[in-house]
Amino acid sequence: MATGERDNNGVRKLDAKRLSAAPSLSNDSQAGQDNSNPDYYPSSENIKRPSTVEDEQRVKNLLKEILAYRETNVSSWIVESKVKNLCAAYKCLLKTHRDGVLKVLASDHAVDHQMVCKAATSLIHIEQKHENESNRRQIMKAEEWLKNLLTPQYSWLFIHMGRLERGVKFLVDLRTDILAVISEMDVEDPAMVPMQQLNLTLREMLSLWFSVGFLNLERITWRSPCEMLQKISEYEAVHPVRNWTDLKRRVGLYRRCFVYTHSSMPDEPLVVLHTALSDEIARSMKGIVSATSRMSVDASACPGMLLDTHTEDPSCVKAAIFYSITSTQKGLQGIELGNYLIKRVVRELQAEFPLVSKFSSLSPIPSFRFWLVERLKTAEKGQRGVLTAEEAEQLRSHLQTDTLWSELKQLFKTNGWVSDSKLVSLLEVPLMRLCAGYLYLEKRRGYALDSVANFHLRNGAVMWRLNWQADLSARGLGNSCGIMVNYRYFLEDTETNSRAYIEKQHVAASDAVRQLATEARDLKETITSKM
């Protein structure tokens, strides 16, 4: 059973043995190990019972014991042996007990503020003395002391954890737990600031370890290890993989799947980018599939099926469409990897296909339908700006209802409107206008509210084209009523666009998108001014 797996009741499977009071200095995988030894911590794979408050306290005690070694000359072998046992014991804890350990780590093993103030005062006194060679040496020594004190105690622990086999993966998962704790805390909770500092410290450390120079680019094909293919399938967050045939297509003819891996986590894809090669920028997911068929030299012989014997014709490839990018590790949230992967893949494709000149995403709009339903709720309360008078009248007439807003809310929640071709036609103009307004005008702290838009705009892309009925899957309809958007990468302008967005919050968009967004804004302002 995999580490951390739970039974049907959500209980982590643990051993009948209790966790012992302290770790062993010997290898806990040794044959014949006496589990009754109070210095023994069983590995999480051997645990078959829920953890207890006593287990949580033992982990806290071990944590305190290990951190007490910071200022000693104890052998690093001893320290790392105990750290290994700490990691194993932590993984055996249920979430409630893990949260307790993390809160103690954040509050009791951070920066000693009293010592920092003392060191700062000492440094000031030294600097006020008459400057000489001896005084300069004292200043440097005092500065070094202050620097060490300003470094949280747990930074030292994280360094030792990172040296363990799969220790980096443990730290990535640990940050996942930290983020979960923070998301559940009240902003007024006194423990919030220490937890945020813990998160920031670990994020900065992971940012260094996962800088692009330490990452490996791998192309995934049908001949890649089965374990990697399985993870590619499981991690896919944008367009779920239906079966092995679907996965084979995504890594096959006129497709490219690239991942970033790290030497410390060689079997874990960190970021996955699926790219479709085409003769034009696709408007829909069906357009990607049809482009592959159109470009396949043997498509007429085997319609609808791609075989290994097919070959690609590089002269047909004029465009590359990034239709799915997934960050697989929640613990790496906030660490830029996806943007570097896209830029690296662009270089790889240019080298392989000299004629490719068009780069674009075909992106989902994850929260548009939710935003739309909220707008309909405000319209229901009398705040208009969603539809023109003519659009509203046409929809009332077709739906034969006096409660238009309530009816539309229900239709969008159930996707019932899709099966009515007349209704689809009536909704196309208002939904495209509203979607453009949502993407282009709605902001959070000055940047695009939509997370996918924010990602590509930061990367230097242009909000280029909205596509009606681009993804009619249940997920596509649930996200954005089937609308998708192309973010176009004009390579010569990406740096300029990126800087303008990051520094001045300027959204680069095509004339068509801006026109639709302007219509949405003008409609809202016109109706508001009449109220």
Coordinates of C-alpha atoms in Angstrom, one line a residue:
M1 CA 0.0 0.0 0.0
A2 CA 1.3 3.5 -0.9
T3 CA 2.5 5.7 1.9
G4 CA -0.4 7.9 3.4
E5 CA -3.2 5.8 1.8
R6 CA -6.5 5.8 3.8
D7 CA -9.2 3.3 4.1
N8 CA -12.9 3.8 3.1
N9 CA -13.5 5.8 6.3
G10 CA -10.7 8.2 5.6
V11 CA -8.5 6.7 8.3
R12 CA -4.8 6.3 7.6
K13 CA -3.8 2.7 7.9
L14 CA -1.4 2.3 10.8
D15 CA 0.3 -0.5 12.7
A16 CA -1.0 -2.1 15.9
K17 CA 2.3 -1.2 17.5
R18 CA 2.5 2.2 19.2
L19 CA 5.0 4.8 18.1
S20 CA 7.9 4.7 20.5
A21 CA 9.3 7.6 22.5
A22 CA 12.5 8.3 20.6
P23 CA 14.3 7.3 17.4
S24 CA 16.9 4.6 16.9
L25 CA 20.4 5.4 15.7
S26 CA 20.3 2.2 13.7
N27 CA 18.7 1.6 10.4
D28 CA 15.0 0.9 11.1
S29 CA 14.9 -1.5 8.2
Q30 CA 17.3 -4.0 9.8
A31 CA 16.1 -7.5 10.0
G32 CA 15.1 -8.6 13.5
Q33 CA 14.6 -5.1 14.8
D34 CA 12.9 -5.2 18.2
N35 CA 9.8 -3.0 17.9
S36 CA 9.5 -2.8 21.6
N37 CA 12.7 -0.8 21.8
P38 CA 11.7 2.8 22.9
D39 CA 14.3 4.1 20.4
Y40 CA 12.5 2.5 17.5
Y41 CA 10.2 4.4 15.0
P42 CA 8.5 2.0 12.5
S43 CA 8.2 3.2 8.9
S44 CA 4.8 4.4 7.7
E45 CA 4.4 1.4 5.5
N46 CA 4.2 -0.9 8.6
I47 CA 1.7 1.3 10.5
K48 CA -1.8 0.0 10.7
R49 CA -3.6 2.0 13.3
P50 CA -4.7 5.7 13.6
S51 CA -2.2 8.0 15.3
T52 CA -3.0 9.4 18.7
V53 CA -2.3 12.6 20.6
E54 CA 0.6 10.7 22.3
D55 CA 2.1 10.0 18.9
E56 CA 1.9 13.7 18.1
Q57 CA 3.6 14.6 21.3
R58 CA 6.4 12.1 20.6
V59 CA 7.1 13.7 17.2
K60 CA 7.1 17.1 18.8
N61 CA 9.7 15.9 21.4
L62 CA 11.8 14.4 18.7
L63 CA 11.6 17.6 16.8
K64 CA 12.8 19.5 19.8
E65 CA 15.6 17.0 20.4
I66 CA 16.9 17.3 16.8
L67 CA 16.9 21.1 16.7
A68 CA 18.9 21.1 20.0
Y69 CA 21.8 19.7 17.9
R70 CA 22.1 22.9 15.9
E71 CA 24.8 24.5 18.0
T72 CA 26.6 21.2 18.9
N73 CA 29.4 19.2 17.1
V74 CA 27.3 16.0 17.0
S75 CA 28.0 13.8 14.0
S76 CA 25.9 14.7 10.9
W77 CA 25.3 10.9 10.6
I78 CA 23.5 10.9 14.0
V79 CA 21.5 14.0 13.1
E80 CA 20.4 12.7 9.7
S81 CA 19.5 9.3 11.2
K82 CA 17.2 11.0 13.7
V83 CA 15.8 13.3 10.9
K84 CA 15.0 10.2 8.9
N85 CA 13.0 8.8 11.8
L86 CA 11.3 12.1 12.3
C87 CA 10.1 12.1 8.7
A88 CA 8.9 8.5 9.0
A89 CA 7.0 9.3 12.2
Y90 CA 5.5 12.4 10.8
K91 CA 4.1 10.5 7.8
C92 CA 2.3 8.1 10.1
L93 CA 0.3 10.9 11.7
L94 CA -3.3 11.7 10.8
K95 CA -3.9 15.2 9.5
T96 CA -5.1 16.6 12.8
H97 CA -1.8 15.5 14.5
R98 CA 0.3 16.7 11.6
D99 CA -1.3 20.1 11.9
G100 CA -0.3 20.2 15.6
V101 CA 3.3 19.3 14.8
L102 CA 3.4 22.0 12.1
K103 CA 2.0 24.7 14.4
V104 CA 4.7 23.9 17.0
L105 CA 7.4 23.9 14.4
A106 CA 6.2 27.3 13.2
S107 CA 5.8 28.9 16.6
D108 CA 8.5 27.3 18.8
H109 CA 11.3 26.7 16.4
A110 CA 11.4 29.9 14.3
V111 CA 13.4 33.0 15.0
D112 CA 14.2 33.8 18.7
H113 CA 13.2 37.5 18.7
Q114 CA 14.7 38.3 22.1
M115 CA 18.1 37.0 20.9
V116 CA 17.8 39.0 17.7
C117 CA 17.1 42.2 19.6
K118 CA 20.1 41.5 21.9
A119 CA 22.4 40.8 18.9
A120 CA 21.2 44.0 17.1
T121 CA 21.8 46.1 20.2
S122 CA 25.3 44.6 20.6
L123 CA 26.1 45.4 16.9
I124 CA 24.9 49.0 17.4
H125 CA 27.2 49.5 20.4
I126 CA 30.2 48.0 18.5
E127 CA 29.6 50.3 15.5
Q128 CA 29.5 53.4 17.8
K129 CA 33.0 52.8 19.0
H130 CA 36.0 54.4 17.4
E131 CA 36.8 52.5 14.1
N132 CA 39.9 50.4 14.0
E133 CA 41.0 47.0 12.7
S134 CA 39.9 45.2 15.9
N135 CA 36.5 47.0 15.8
R136 CA 35.9 46.0 12.2
R137 CA 36.5 42.4 13.0
Q138 CA 34.1 42.7 15.9
I139 CA 31.5 44.2 13.6
M140 CA 31.8 41.4 11.1
K141 CA 31.5 38.8 13.9
A142 CA 28.5 40.5 15.3
E143 CA 26.9 40.7 11.9
E144 CA 27.4 37.0 11.3
W145 CA 25.9 36.3 14.7
L146 CA 22.8 38.4 13.8
K147 CA 22.5 36.8 10.4
N148 CA 22.4 33.3 12.0
L149 CA 19.8 34.4 14.6
L150 CA 17.6 35.9 11.8
T151 CA 17.6 32.5 10.1
P152 CA 14.7 30.4 11.5
Q153 CA 15.8 27.3 13.3
Y154 CA 13.7 25.1 11.1
S155 CA 15.8 26.1 8.0
W156 CA 18.6 24.0 9.4
L157 CA 16.2 21.1 9.8
F158 CA 15.0 21.5 6.2
I159 CA 18.5 21.3 4.9
H160 CA 19.1 18.0 6.6
M161 CA 15.7 16.7 5.4
G162 CA 16.7 17.6 1.9
R163 CA 19.9 15.5 2.1
L164 CA 17.9 12.3 2.8
E165 CA 16.9 9.9 0.0
R166 CA 13.5 11.3 -1.2
G167 CA 14.0 14.0 1.3
V168 CA 13.2 16.7 -1.3
K169 CA 9.9 15.0 -2.1
F170 CA 9.2 14.9 1.6
L171 CA 9.7 18.7 1.8
V172 CA 7.5 19.3 -1.2
D173 CA 4.7 17.3 0.5
L174 CA 5.4 19.0 3.8
R175 CA 4.7 22.4 2.2
T176 CA 1.5 20.9 0.8
D177 CA 0.5 20.2 4.4
I178 CA 1.5 23.7 5.5
L179 CA -0.5 25.4 2.8
A180 CA -3.5 23.3 3.8
V181 CA -3.2 24.5 7.4
I182 CA -2.9 28.1 6.4
S183 CA -6.0 27.8 4.2
E184 CA -8.0 26.5 7.1
M185 CA -6.8 29.2 9.7
D186 CA -8.6 32.4 10.6
V187 CA -6.7 35.5 9.6
E188 CA -7.0 36.7 13.2
D189 CA -5.4 33.6 14.6
P190 CA -2.1 34.5 16.3
A191 CA -0.6 31.4 14.8
M192 CA -1.2 32.7 11.3
V193 CA 1.9 34.9 11.0
P194 CA 4.3 32.1 12.2
M195 CA 2.7 29.7 9.8
Q196 CA 3.1 32.1 6.9
Q197 CA 6.7 32.6 7.8
L198 CA 7.2 28.8 7.9
N199 CA 5.6 28.6 4.4
L200 CA 7.7 31.5 3.1
T201 CA 11.0 30.0 4.4
L202 CA 10.3 26.6 2.8
R203 CA 9.1 28.1 -0.4
E204 CA 12.3 30.1 -0.8
M205 CA 14.4 27.0 -0.1
L206 CA 12.4 25.0 -2.7
S207 CA 12.7 27.9 -5.2
L208 CA 16.5 27.5 -5.1
W209 CA 16.4 23.7 -5.3
F210 CA 13.9 23.8 -8.2
S211 CA 15.4 26.6 -10.2
V212 CA 15.3 25.9 -13.9
G213 CA 19.0 25.1 -14.1
F214 CA 18.4 22.0 -11.9
L215 CA 15.5 20.7 -13.9
N216 CA 15.5 18.1 -16.6
L217 CA 13.4 18.3 -19.7
E218 CA 11.9 15.0 -20.9
R219 CA 9.7 14.2 -23.8
I220 CA 7.1 11.6 -22.9
T221 CA 6.2 9.0 -25.6
W222 CA 4.4 5.7 -25.7
R223 CA 7.8 4.1 -25.1
S224 CA 8.3 6.0 -21.8
P225 CA 8.2 4.0 -18.6
C226 CA 4.7 2.8 -17.7
E227 CA 4.9 4.5 -14.3
M228 CA 5.6 7.9 -15.9
L229 CA 2.7 7.4 -18.3
Q230 CA 0.4 6.5 -15.5
K231 CA 1.3 9.6 -13.6
I232 CA 0.9 11.8 -16.7
S233 CA -2.6 10.3 -16.9
E234 CA -3.4 10.8 -13.2
Y235 CA -2.1 14.3 -12.9
E236 CA -3.9 15.7 -16.0
A237 CA -6.1 18.5 -14.6
V238 CA -7.3 20.3 -17.7
H239 CA -8.7 17.5 -20.0
P240 CA -9.0 14.2 -18.0
V241 CA -7.5 11.2 -19.8
R242 CA -10.4 8.8 -20.6
N243 CA -8.4 5.6 -21.2
W244 CA -5.1 4.2 -22.5
T245 CA -6.1 4.8 -26.1
D246 CA -6.7 8.5 -25.3
L247 CA -3.3 8.7 -23.6
K248 CA -1.6 7.0 -26.5
R249 CA -3.0 9.6 -28.8
R250 CA -1.8 12.5 -26.6
V251 CA 1.8 11.3 -26.8
G252 CA 1.6 10.1 -30.4
L253 CA 1.5 11.4 -33.9
Y254 CA 1.6 15.3 -34.2
R255 CA 1.5 15.6 -30.4
R256 CA 4.3 16.4 -28.0
C257 CA 4.2 15.9 -24.2
F258 CA 7.1 17.4 -22.3
V259 CA 7.7 17.3 -18.5
Y260 CA 10.2 18.8 -16.1
T261 CA 11.7 16.5 -13.6
H262 CA 14.2 17.0 -10.8
S263 CA 17.2 14.7 -10.0
S264 CA 15.9 14.3 -6.5
M265 CA 12.5 13.2 -7.8
P266 CA 13.4 11.5 -11.1
D267 CA 10.1 9.5 -11.2
E268 CA 7.9 12.5 -10.6
P269 CA 6.8 14.9 -13.4
L270 CA 6.7 18.4 -11.9
V271 CA 5.0 20.2 -14.7
V272 CA 3.4 18.6 -17.7
L273 CA 2.8 20.4 -21.0
H274 CA 0.7 18.8 -23.8
T275 CA 1.2 20.4 -27.2
A276 CA -0.6 19.7 -30.5
L277 CA 1.2 20.3 -33.8
S278 CA -1.0 21.7 -36.5
D279 CA -1.2 23.6 -39.8
E280 CA -3.2 26.4 -38.1
I281 CA -4.2 27.6 -34.6
A282 CA -7.0 25.4 -33.5
R283 CA -10.3 26.9 -32.3
S284 CA -11.5 23.9 -30.4
M285 CA -10.5 20.5 -29.0
K286 CA -12.2 18.9 -32.0
G287 CA -10.1 21.1 -34.2
I288 CA -6.9 19.7 -32.7
V289 CA -8.1 16.1 -33.4
S290 CA -9.1 17.0 -37.0
A291 CA -5.8 18.7 -37.6
T292 CA -4.0 15.5 -36.7
S293 CA -6.2 13.5 -39.1
R294 CA -5.7 16.1 -41.8
M295 CA -2.0 16.1 -41.5
S296 CA -1.5 12.3 -41.1
V297 CA -0.1 10.8 -44.3
D298 CA -2.1 7.6 -43.8
A299 CA -5.3 9.1 -42.4
S300 CA -7.3 8.1 -45.4
A301 CA -6.2 4.4 -45.0
C302 CA -7.1 4.3 -41.3
P303 CA -9.7 7.0 -40.6
G304 CA -10.1 7.9 -37.0
M305 CA -7.1 5.7 -35.8
L306 CA -3.4 6.6 -35.4
L307 CA -0.9 3.7 -35.8
D308 CA 2.7 3.5 -34.9
T309 CA 3.6 3.1 -38.5
H310 CA 2.4 6.6 -39.3
T311 CA 5.0 9.3 -39.8
E312 CA 4.9 13.0 -39.4
D313 CA 5.5 15.4 -42.3
P314 CA 7.4 18.4 -40.8
S315 CA 6.5 20.6 -43.8
C316 CA 2.8 20.5 -42.6
V317 CA 3.6 21.8 -39.1
K318 CA 3.0 25.5 -39.0
A319 CA 1.6 26.0 -35.5
A320 CA 2.0 24.6 -32.0
I321 CA -1.0 24.7 -29.6
F322 CA -0.4 24.3 -25.9
Y323 CA -3.7 22.8 -24.9
S324 CA -2.9 21.6 -21.3
I325 CA -0.3 22.6 -18.7
T326 CA -0.5 21.0 -15.3
S327 CA 1.6 21.6 -12.2
T328 CA 1.6 18.3 -10.3
Q329 CA 3.0 19.2 -6.9
K330 CA 0.9 21.4 -4.7
G331 CA 4.0 21.9 -2.5
L332 CA 5.6 23.9 -5.4
Q333 CA 2.8 26.4 -5.6
G334 CA 4.1 29.9 -6.3
I335 CA 7.4 28.6 -7.7
E336 CA 7.5 29.5 -11.4
L337 CA 8.1 26.3 -13.5
G338 CA 5.3 26.3 -16.1
N339 CA 6.5 29.5 -17.8
Y340 CA 10.0 28.2 -18.2
L341 CA 8.7 24.9 -19.6
I342 CA 6.7 26.7 -22.3
K343 CA 9.7 28.8 -23.3
R344 CA 12.0 25.7 -23.4
V345 CA 9.4 23.7 -25.4
V346 CA 9.2 26.5 -28.0
R347 CA 12.9 26.2 -28.6
E348 CA 12.7 22.5 -28.9
L349 CA 9.9 22.7 -31.4
Q350 CA 11.6 25.4 -33.5
A351 CA 14.6 23.1 -33.7
E352 CA 12.5 20.1 -34.8
F353 CA 10.1 21.9 -37.1
P354 CA 11.8 24.8 -38.9
L355 CA 8.5 26.0 -40.4
V356 CA 6.6 26.4 -37.2
S357 CA 5.9 30.1 -36.6
K358 CA 2.6 30.2 -34.7
F359 CA 2.5 29.5 -31.0
S360 CA -0.7 29.6 -29.0
S361 CA -2.5 28.1 -26.2
L362 CA -6.1 26.7 -26.3
S363 CA -7.0 27.4 -22.8
P364 CA -10.0 26.8 -20.5
I365 CA -11.6 29.6 -18.5
P366 CA -12.1 27.8 -15.2
S367 CA -14.4 30.1 -13.3
F368 CA -16.4 31.9 -15.9
R369 CA -19.6 30.0 -15.5
F370 CA -19.5 30.6 -11.7
W371 CA -18.9 34.3 -12.3
L372 CA -21.7 34.3 -14.8
V373 CA -24.2 32.8 -12.4
E374 CA -23.3 35.4 -9.8
R375 CA -23.9 38.1 -12.4
L376 CA -27.4 36.6 -13.1
K377 CA -28.1 36.7 -9.3
T378 CA -27.4 40.4 -9.3
A379 CA -29.6 40.9 -12.4
E380 CA -32.3 39.0 -10.6
K381 CA -32.1 41.7 -7.8
G382 CA -32.5 44.5 -10.4
Q383 CA -28.9 45.3 -11.2
R384 CA -28.8 44.9 -15.0
G385 CA -25.9 45.1 -17.4
V386 CA -25.9 41.4 -18.4
L387 CA -28.1 41.5 -21.5
T388 CA -29.4 44.1 -23.9
A389 CA -33.2 44.7 -23.8
E390 CA -33.5 43.0 -27.2
E391 CA -31.5 39.9 -26.1
A392 CA -33.6 39.7 -22.9
E393 CA -36.8 39.9 -24.8
Q394 CA -35.8 37.2 -27.4
L395 CA -34.8 34.9 -24.6
R396 CA -38.0 35.4 -22.7
S397 CA -40.0 34.7 -25.8
H398 CA -38.1 31.6 -26.6
L399 CA -38.1 30.2 -23.1
Q400 CA -41.7 31.4 -22.5
T401 CA -40.9 32.6 -19.0
D402 CA -41.4 35.7 -16.9
T403 CA -38.5 34.7 -14.6
L404 CA -35.7 35.0 -17.1
W405 CA -32.8 35.3 -14.7
S406 CA -33.9 32.4 -12.6
E407 CA -34.4 30.3 -15.7
L408 CA -31.0 31.1 -17.1
K409 CA -29.3 30.3 -13.8
Q410 CA -30.9 26.8 -13.8
L411 CA -30.0 26.2 -17.5
F412 CA -26.4 27.1 -16.9
K413 CA -26.1 25.0 -13.8
T414 CA -27.5 21.9 -15.5
N415 CA -26.1 22.6 -19.0
G416 CA -29.6 22.1 -20.2
W417 CA -29.3 25.0 -22.8
V418 CA -26.8 23.0 -25.0
S419 CA -29.4 20.7 -26.4
D420 CA -31.5 23.5 -27.7
S421 CA -30.0 24.8 -30.9
K422 CA -32.1 27.9 -31.0
L423 CA -31.1 28.8 -27.5
V424 CA -27.5 28.2 -28.3
S425 CA -27.7 30.6 -31.2
L426 CA -29.4 33.3 -29.0
L427 CA -26.8 33.0 -26.3
E428 CA -23.7 33.1 -28.4
V429 CA -23.4 36.9 -28.7
P430 CA -24.2 37.8 -25.0
L431 CA -22.0 35.0 -23.6
M432 CA -19.0 35.8 -25.8
R433 CA -19.4 39.5 -24.8
L434 CA -19.6 38.6 -21.1
C435 CA -16.7 36.2 -21.3
A436 CA -14.5 38.9 -22.9
G437 CA -15.5 41.3 -20.2
Y438 CA -14.7 38.7 -17.5
L439 CA -11.2 37.9 -19.0
Y440 CA -10.2 41.5 -19.9
L441 CA -11.8 43.7 -17.3
E442 CA -12.2 41.6 -14.1
K443 CA -9.1 42.1 -11.9
R444 CA -7.6 41.0 -8.6
R445 CA -5.0 43.3 -7.2
G446 CA -4.7 44.9 -10.7
Y447 CA -4.1 41.6 -12.5
A448 CA -6.5 39.3 -14.4
L449 CA -8.9 37.6 -12.1
D450 CA -8.8 34.4 -14.2
S451 CA -5.8 32.4 -13.1
V452 CA -5.1 30.9 -16.5
A453 CA -5.2 34.4 -18.1
N454 CA -2.9 35.7 -15.4
F455 CA -0.4 32.9 -16.1
H456 CA -0.2 33.4 -19.8
L457 CA -0.2 37.2 -19.6
R458 CA 2.6 37.1 -17.2
N459 CA 4.4 34.9 -19.7
G460 CA 4.0 37.6 -22.4
A461 CA 1.2 36.1 -24.4
V462 CA -1.7 38.1 -26.1
M463 CA -5.3 37.5 -25.3
W464 CA -6.0 36.7 -28.9
R465 CA -9.3 35.0 -29.7
L466 CA -12.4 33.6 -27.9
N467 CA -13.8 30.4 -29.3
W468 CA -17.5 29.5 -29.1
Q469 CA -18.3 25.8 -28.4
A470 CA -14.7 24.9 -28.2
D471 CA -15.0 22.3 -25.5
L472 CA -18.4 20.7 -25.1
S473 CA -17.3 18.1 -22.6
A474 CA -19.0 18.2 -19.2
R475 CA -15.9 19.9 -17.7
G476 CA -15.7 22.5 -20.5
L477 CA -19.4 23.4 -20.1
G478 CA -19.1 23.4 -16.4
N479 CA -16.0 25.7 -16.5
S480 CA -17.0 28.2 -19.2
C481 CA -20.2 27.2 -21.1
G482 CA -17.9 25.6 -23.6
I483 CA -15.9 28.8 -24.5
M484 CA -12.1 28.6 -24.7
V485 CA -9.5 31.2 -25.4
N486 CA -6.3 31.3 -27.5
Y487 CA -3.4 33.1 -25.8
R488 CA -1.1 33.8 -28.7
Y489 CA 2.7 33.9 -28.2
F490 CA 4.3 36.4 -30.6
L491 CA 7.9 35.5 -29.7
E492 CA 9.4 38.9 -30.6
D493 CA 6.9 40.7 -28.2
T494 CA 6.7 38.3 -25.3
E495 CA 9.3 40.1 -23.1
T496 CA 7.7 43.5 -23.7
N497 CA 4.2 42.2 -23.1
S498 CA 5.3 40.4 -19.9
R499 CA 7.0 43.5 -18.5
A500 CA 4.0 45.7 -19.3
Y501 CA 1.7 43.3 -17.6
I502 CA 3.8 42.7 -14.5
E503 CA 4.9 46.3 -14.0
K504 CA 1.9 48.2 -15.3
Q505 CA -0.9 45.6 -15.3
H506 CA -1.4 46.2 -19.0
V507 CA -3.3 43.4 -20.7
A508 CA -2.1 42.7 -24.2
A509 CA -5.2 41.7 -26.3
S510 CA -6.3 41.6 -29.9
D511 CA -8.7 44.2 -31.3
A512 CA -11.5 41.6 -31.4
V513 CA -11.2 40.7 -27.7
R514 CA -10.9 44.4 -26.7
Q515 CA -14.0 45.2 -28.8
L516 CA -16.1 42.6 -27.1
A517 CA -14.8 43.7 -23.7
T518 CA -15.6 47.3 -24.5
E519 CA -19.2 46.3 -25.5
A520 CA -19.6 44.5 -22.1
R521 CA -18.3 47.5 -20.2
D522 CA -20.4 50.0 -22.1
L523 CA -23.6 48.0 -21.7
K524 CA -23.0 47.8 -17.9
E525 CA -22.2 51.5 -17.6
T526 CA -25.2 52.6 -19.8
I527 CA -27.7 50.6 -17.9
T528 CA -26.2 51.6 -14.5
S529 CA -26.4 55.3 -15.5
K530 CA -30.1 55.0 -16.3
M531 CA -30.9 53.5 -12.9

